[in-house]
Short mmCIF file of C-alpha atoms and ligand atoms in Angstrom, two decimals:
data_model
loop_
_atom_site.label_atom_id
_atom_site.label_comp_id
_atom_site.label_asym_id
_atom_site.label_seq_id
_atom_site.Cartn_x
_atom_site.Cartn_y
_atom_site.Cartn_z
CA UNK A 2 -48.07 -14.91 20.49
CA UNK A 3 -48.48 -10.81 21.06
CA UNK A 4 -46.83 -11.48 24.35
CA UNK A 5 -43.88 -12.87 22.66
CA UNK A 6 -44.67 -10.69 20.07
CA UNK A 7 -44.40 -7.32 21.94
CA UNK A 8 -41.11 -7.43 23.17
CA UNK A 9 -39.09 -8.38 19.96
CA UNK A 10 -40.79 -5.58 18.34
CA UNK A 11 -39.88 -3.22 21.39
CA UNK A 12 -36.02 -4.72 21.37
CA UNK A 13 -36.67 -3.87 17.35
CA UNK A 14 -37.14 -0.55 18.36
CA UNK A 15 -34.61 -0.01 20.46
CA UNK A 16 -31.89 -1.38 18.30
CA UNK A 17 -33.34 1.14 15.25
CA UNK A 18 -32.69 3.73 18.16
CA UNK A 19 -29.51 2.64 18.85
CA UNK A 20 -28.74 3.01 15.15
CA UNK A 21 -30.37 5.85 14.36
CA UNK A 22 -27.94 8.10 17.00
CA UNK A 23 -25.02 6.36 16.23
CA UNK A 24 -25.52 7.45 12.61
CA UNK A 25 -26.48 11.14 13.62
CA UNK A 26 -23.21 10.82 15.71
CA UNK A 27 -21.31 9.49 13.52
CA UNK A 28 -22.19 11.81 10.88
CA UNK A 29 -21.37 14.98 12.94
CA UNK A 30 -18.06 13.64 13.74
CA UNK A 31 -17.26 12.54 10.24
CA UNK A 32 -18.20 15.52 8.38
CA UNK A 33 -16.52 17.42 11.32
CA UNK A 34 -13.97 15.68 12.41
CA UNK A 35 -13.89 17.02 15.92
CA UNK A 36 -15.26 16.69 19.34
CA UNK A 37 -18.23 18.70 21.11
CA UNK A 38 -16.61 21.79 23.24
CA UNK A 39 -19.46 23.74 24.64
CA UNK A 40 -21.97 22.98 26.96
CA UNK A 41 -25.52 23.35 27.30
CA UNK A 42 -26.35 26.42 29.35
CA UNK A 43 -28.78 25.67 32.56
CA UNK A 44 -32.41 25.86 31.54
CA UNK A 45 -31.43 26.50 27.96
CA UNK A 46 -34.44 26.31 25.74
CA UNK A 47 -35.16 24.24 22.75
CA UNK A 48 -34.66 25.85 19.40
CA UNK A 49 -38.27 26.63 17.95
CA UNK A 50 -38.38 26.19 14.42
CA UNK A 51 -41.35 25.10 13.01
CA UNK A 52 -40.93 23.17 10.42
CA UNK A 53 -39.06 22.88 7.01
CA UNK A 54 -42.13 25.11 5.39
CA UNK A 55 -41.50 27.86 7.90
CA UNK A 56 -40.55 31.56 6.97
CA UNK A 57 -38.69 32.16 10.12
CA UNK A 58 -35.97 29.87 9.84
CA UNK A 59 -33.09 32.29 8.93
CA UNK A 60 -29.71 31.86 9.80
CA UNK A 61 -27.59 35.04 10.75
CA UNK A 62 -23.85 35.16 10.91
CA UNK A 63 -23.38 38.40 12.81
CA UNK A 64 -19.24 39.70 13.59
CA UNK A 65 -18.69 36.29 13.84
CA UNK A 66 -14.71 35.72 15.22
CA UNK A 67 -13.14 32.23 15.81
CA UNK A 68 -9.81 30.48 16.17
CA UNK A 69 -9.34 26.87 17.25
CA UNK A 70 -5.99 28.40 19.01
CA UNK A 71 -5.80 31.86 20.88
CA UNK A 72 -3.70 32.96 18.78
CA UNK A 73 -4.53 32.18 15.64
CA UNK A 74 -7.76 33.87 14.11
CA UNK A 75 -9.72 31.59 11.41
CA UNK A 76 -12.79 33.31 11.19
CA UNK A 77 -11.95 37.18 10.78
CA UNK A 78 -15.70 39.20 11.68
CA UNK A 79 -18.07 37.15 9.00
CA UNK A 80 -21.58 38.57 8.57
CA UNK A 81 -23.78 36.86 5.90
CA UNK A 82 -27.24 36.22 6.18
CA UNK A 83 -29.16 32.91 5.11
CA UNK A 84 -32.99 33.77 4.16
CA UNK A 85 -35.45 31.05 5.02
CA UNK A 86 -35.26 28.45 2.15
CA UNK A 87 -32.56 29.76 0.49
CA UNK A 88 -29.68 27.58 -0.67
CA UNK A 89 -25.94 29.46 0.13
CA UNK A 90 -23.12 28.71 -1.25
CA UNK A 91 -19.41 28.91 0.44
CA UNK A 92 -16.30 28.31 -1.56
CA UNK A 93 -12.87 29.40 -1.23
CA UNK A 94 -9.37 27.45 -0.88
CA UNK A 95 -8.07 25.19 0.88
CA UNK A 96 -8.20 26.00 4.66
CA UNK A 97 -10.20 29.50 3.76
CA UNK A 98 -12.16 28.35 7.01
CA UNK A 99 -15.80 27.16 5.12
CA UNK A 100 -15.76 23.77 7.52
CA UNK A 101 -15.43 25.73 10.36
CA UNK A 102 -18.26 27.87 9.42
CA UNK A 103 -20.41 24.95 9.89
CA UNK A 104 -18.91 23.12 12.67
CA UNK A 105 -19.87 26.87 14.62
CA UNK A 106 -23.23 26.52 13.03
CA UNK A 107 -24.01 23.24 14.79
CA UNK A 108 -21.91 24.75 17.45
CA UNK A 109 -18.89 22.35 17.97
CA UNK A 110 -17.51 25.27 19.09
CA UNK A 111 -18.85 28.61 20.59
CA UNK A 112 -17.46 31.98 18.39
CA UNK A 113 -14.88 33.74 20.52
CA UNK A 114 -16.39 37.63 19.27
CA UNK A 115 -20.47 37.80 17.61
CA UNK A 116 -22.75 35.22 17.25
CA UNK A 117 -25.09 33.08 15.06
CA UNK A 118 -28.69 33.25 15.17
CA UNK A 119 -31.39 30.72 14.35
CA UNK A 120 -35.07 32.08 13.36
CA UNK A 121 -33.90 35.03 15.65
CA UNK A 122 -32.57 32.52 18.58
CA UNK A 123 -28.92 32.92 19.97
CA UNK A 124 -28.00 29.33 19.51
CA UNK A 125 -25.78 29.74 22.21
CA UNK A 126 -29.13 29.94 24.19
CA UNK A 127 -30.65 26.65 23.21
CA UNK A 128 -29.96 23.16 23.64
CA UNK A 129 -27.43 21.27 21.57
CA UNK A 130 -29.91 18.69 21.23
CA UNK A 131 -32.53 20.53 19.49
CA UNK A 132 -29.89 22.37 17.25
CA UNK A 133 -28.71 19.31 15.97
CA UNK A 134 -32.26 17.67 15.42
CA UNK A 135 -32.72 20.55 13.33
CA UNK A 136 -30.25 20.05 11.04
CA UNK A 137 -29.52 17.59 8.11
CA UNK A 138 -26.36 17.14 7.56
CA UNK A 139 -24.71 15.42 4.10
CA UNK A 140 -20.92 14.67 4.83
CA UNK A 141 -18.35 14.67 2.88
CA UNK A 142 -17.49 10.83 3.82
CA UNK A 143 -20.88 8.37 5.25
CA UNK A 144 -20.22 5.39 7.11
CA UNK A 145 -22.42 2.62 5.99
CA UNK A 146 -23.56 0.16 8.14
CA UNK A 147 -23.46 -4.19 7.60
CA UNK A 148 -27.27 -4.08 6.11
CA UNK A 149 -29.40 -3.86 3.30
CA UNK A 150 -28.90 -0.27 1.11
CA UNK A 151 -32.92 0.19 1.99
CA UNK A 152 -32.20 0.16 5.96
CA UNK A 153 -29.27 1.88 5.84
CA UNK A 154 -31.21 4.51 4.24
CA UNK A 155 -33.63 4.43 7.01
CA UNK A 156 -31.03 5.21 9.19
CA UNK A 157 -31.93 8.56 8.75
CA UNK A 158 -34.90 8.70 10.25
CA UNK A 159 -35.89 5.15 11.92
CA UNK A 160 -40.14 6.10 12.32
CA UNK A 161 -40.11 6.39 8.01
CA UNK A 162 -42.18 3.88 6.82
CA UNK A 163 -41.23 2.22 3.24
CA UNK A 164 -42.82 4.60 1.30
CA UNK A 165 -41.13 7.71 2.54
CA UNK A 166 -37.62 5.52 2.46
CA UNK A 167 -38.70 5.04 -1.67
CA UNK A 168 -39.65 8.38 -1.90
CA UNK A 169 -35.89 9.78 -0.68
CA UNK A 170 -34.15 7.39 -2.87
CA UNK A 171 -35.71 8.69 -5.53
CA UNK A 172 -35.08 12.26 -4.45
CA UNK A 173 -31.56 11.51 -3.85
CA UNK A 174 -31.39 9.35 -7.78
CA UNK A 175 -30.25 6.20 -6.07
CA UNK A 176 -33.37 4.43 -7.99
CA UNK A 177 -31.83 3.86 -11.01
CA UNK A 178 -28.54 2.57 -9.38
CA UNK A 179 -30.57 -0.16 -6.69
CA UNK A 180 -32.12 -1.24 -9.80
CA UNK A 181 -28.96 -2.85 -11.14
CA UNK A 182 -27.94 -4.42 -7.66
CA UNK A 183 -27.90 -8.11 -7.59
CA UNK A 184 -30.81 -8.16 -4.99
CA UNK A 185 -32.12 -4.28 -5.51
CA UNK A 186 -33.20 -2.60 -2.29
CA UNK A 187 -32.12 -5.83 -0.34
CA UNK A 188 -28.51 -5.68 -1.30
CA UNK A 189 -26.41 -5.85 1.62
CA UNK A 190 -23.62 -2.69 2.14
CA UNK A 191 -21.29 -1.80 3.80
CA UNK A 192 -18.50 -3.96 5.82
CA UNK A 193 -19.25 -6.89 4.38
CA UNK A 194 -21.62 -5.95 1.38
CA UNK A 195 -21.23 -4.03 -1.38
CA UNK A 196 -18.66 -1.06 -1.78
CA UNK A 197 -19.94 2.08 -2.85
CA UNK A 198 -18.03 4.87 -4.76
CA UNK A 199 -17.77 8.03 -3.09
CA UNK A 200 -20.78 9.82 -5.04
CA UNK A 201 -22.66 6.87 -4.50
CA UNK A 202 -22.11 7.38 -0.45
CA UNK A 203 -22.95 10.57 -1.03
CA UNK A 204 -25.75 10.29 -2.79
CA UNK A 205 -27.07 7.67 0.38
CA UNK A 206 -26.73 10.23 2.58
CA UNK A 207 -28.39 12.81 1.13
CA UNK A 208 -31.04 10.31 1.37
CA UNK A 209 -30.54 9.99 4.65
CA UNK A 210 -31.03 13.87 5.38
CA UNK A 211 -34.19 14.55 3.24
CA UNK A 212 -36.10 11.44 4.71
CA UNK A 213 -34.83 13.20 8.23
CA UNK A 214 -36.75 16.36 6.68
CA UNK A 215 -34.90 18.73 9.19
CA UNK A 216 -35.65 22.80 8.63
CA UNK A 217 -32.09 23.15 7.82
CA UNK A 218 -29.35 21.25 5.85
CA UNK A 219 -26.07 21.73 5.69
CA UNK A 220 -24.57 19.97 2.92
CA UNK A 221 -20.32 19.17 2.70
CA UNK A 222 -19.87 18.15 -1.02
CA UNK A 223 -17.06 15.38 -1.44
CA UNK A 224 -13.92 16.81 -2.56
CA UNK A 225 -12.74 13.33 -3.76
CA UNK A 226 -12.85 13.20 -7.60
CA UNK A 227 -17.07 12.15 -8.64
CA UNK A 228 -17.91 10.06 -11.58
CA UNK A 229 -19.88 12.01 -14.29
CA UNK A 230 -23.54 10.47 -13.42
CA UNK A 231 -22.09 10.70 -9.62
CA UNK A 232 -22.00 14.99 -9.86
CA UNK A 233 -24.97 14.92 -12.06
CA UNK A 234 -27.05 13.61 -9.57
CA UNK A 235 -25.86 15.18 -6.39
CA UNK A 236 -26.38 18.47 -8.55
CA UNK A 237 -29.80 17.81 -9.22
CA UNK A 238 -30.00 16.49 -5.33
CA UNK A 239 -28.98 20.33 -4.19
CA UNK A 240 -31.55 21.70 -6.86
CA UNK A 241 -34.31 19.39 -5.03
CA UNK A 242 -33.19 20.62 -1.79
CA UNK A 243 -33.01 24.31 -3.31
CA UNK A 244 -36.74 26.24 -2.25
CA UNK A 245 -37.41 23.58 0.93
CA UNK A 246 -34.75 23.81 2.95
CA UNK A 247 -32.66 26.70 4.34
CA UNK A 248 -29.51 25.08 3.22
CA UNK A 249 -25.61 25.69 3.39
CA UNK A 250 -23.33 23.71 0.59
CA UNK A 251 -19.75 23.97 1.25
CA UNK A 252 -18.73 23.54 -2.23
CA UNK A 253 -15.60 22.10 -4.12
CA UNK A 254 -16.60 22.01 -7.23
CA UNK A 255 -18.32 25.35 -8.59
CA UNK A 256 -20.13 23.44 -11.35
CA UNK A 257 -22.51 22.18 -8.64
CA UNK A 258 -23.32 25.42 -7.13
CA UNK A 259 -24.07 27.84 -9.85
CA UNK A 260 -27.89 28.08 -9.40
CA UNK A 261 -27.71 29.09 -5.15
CA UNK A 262 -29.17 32.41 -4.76
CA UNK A 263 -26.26 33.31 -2.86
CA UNK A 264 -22.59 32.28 -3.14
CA UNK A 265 -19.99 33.48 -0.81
CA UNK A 266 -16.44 33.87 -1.45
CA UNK A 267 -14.49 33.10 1.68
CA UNK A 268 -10.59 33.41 1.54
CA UNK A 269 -8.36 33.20 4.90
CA UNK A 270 -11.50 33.68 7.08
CA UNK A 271 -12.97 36.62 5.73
CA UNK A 272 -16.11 37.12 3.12
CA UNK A 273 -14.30 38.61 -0.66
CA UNK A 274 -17.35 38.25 -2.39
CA UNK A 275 -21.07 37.33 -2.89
CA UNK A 276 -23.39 37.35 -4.94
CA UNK A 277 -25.34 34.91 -7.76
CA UNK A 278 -23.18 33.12 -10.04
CA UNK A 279 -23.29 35.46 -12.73
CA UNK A 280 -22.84 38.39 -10.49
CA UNK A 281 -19.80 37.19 -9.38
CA UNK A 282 -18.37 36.21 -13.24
CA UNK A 283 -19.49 39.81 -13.95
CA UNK A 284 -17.31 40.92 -11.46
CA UNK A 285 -14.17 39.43 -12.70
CA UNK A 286 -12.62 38.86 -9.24
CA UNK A 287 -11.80 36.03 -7.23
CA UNK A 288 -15.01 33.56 -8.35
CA UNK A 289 -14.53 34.65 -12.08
CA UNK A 290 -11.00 33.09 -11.64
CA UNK A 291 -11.73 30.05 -9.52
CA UNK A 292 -14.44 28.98 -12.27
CA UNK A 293 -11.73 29.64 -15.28
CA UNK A 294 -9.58 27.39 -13.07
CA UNK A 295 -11.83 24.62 -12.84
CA UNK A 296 -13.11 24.95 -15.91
CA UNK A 297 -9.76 24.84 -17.58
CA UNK A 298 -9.20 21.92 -15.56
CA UNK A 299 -12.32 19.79 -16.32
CA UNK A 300 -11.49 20.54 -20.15
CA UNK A 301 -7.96 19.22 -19.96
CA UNK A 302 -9.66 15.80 -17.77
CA UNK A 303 -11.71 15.61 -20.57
CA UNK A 304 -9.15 15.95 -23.58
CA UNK A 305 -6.83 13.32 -21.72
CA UNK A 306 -10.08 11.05 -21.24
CA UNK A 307 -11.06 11.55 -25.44
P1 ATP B 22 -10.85 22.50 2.86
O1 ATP B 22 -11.46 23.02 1.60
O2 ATP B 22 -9.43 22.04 2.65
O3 ATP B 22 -11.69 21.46 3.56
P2 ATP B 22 -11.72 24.64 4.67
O4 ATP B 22 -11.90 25.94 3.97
O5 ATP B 22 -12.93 23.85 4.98
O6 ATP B 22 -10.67 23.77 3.87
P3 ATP B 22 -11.27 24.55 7.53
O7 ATP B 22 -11.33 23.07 7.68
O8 ATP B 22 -12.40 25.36 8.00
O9 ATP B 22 -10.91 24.95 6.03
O10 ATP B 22 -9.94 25.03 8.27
C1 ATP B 22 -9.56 26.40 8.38
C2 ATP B 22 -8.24 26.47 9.13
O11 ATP B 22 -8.42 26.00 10.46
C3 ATP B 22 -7.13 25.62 8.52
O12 ATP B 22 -5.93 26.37 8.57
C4 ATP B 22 -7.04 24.43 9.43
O13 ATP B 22 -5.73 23.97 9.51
C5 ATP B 22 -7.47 25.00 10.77
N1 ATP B 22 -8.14 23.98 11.59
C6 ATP B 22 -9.18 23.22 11.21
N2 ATP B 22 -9.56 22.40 12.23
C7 ATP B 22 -8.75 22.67 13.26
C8 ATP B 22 -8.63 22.16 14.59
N3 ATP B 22 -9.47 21.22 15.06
N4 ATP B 22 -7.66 22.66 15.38
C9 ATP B 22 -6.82 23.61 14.92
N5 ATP B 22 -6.87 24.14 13.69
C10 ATP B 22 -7.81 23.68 12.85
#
């Protein structure tokens, strides 16, 4: 029996490895949308970052220059810093460049002037690999795969045994909605299962990154429109991950970022503003008017709703 036994269970294995990195894959190239263009340098180290309770794992933007094109500059000389377990904020319009702040941060592409720095470390200098394994990412759009919601939650990190899997539902406020499927944790998603809205998706893979419990997150908030319970919770999931994680939202809506300790105002690749939420209403510039915008907006959704 264990000899039969053994194998299945290694084949098991393999096929939650399989998974796992098509997942982490896929993720990369959903939220990013783009294809690895660097290589590893020879006898490039591994990133060393502890863990996710570590002081040193702060993230420096220094003169940072990039265009996808020669001639055509995105990122115009950023410099922002991201302190160890802080949570930082970028908005901005449409094409202001905030994606490509974080497809250079998992380095999809290597800056053309400066340079980004991990707990100190060039991450030019250090393998892709270990970059990547130390990030959590949340994309915008998460592919879910033909299996129950409970396993595709897994996904994120296939050694999590059924308690930590609970644990980052709950985290993520996905209990309340398995509770209502027809088979709870057990419902099949995905292809042939059950469809999920958007902030639902969302919501899985945030899941998916905190049972991962990587040093650093970077977190792509969905731009399409959220259901009310939808933004609630992903607010509250960017609180949780507030004060654990040295974490990066690229935001869309403002409402969900107004408690980061740093928000940064990025228009046609360069930095406008930063500051705290109220900082930046107190300064009556760019932010102050991007929040009357929405804000005018969400009112007027509402009215037409009443
Ligand atoms: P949005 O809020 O609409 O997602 P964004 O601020 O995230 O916008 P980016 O996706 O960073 O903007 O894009 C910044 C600029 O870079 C845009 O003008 C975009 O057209 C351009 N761009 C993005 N990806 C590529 C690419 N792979 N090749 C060439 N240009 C690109």
């Amino acid at each position: 029996m264990m000899q039969l036994f053994m194998p299945l269970n290694f084949l098991g294995f393999v096929y939650r490895e399989i998974r796992a990195a098509l997942v982490n894959i896929e993720q990369m190239f959903g939220l990013l949308a783009t294809k690895p263009k660097v290589e590893d340098q020879q006898n490039a180290a591994s990133l060393q970052l502890d863990d996710s309770t570590s002081e040193n794992n702060k993230i420096e933007f220094i003169d940072l220059r990039f265009g996808y094109q020669p001639d055509r500059e995105i990122l115009k000389g950023l410099n922002f810093t991201i302190e160890s377990k802080q949570t930082v904020a970028i908005v901005g319009g449409s094409g202001a460049g905030k994606s490509t702040v974080a497809r250079l941060l998992l380095r999809f592409y290597d800056p053309t002037e400066g340079k980004i720095l991990i707990g100190g470390q060039n991450i030019k200098d250090v393998t892709q690999g270990s970059l990547r394994q130390a990030i959590g990412i949340v994309p915008q759009d998460t592919v879910l795969f033909n299996d129950s919601i409970f396993e595709n939650i897994r996904y994120g990190n296939p050694d999590a045994d059924d308690s930590e899997v609970q644990n980052a539902i709950n985290l993520a406020h996905l209990d309340e909605f398995i509770s209502q499927l027809p088979n709870g944790s057990d419902t099949l998603v995905g292809e042939r299962g059950l469809k999920l809205s958007g902030g639902e998706k969302q919501r899985v893979a945030i899941a998916r990154a905190l049972l991962k419990r990587p040093p650093i997150m970077i977190f792509d908030e969905a731009t399409s429109s959220l259901d009310s319970h939808s933004e609630a919770a992903i607010l509250e999931a960017i609180e949780e991950i507030s004060g654990h994680y040295t974490s990066l939202v690229i935001a869309h809506r403002l409402s969900t970022i107004v408690n980061a300790d740093v928000i940064l105002v990025l228009e046609d690749g360069q930095l406008v503003e930063s500051g705290s939420h109220q900082e930046l209403l107190d300064k009556q510039g760019m932010y102050a008017s991007l929040w009357q915008r929405q804000n005018q907006g969400s009112s007027k959704e509402k009215n037409q709703r009443n």
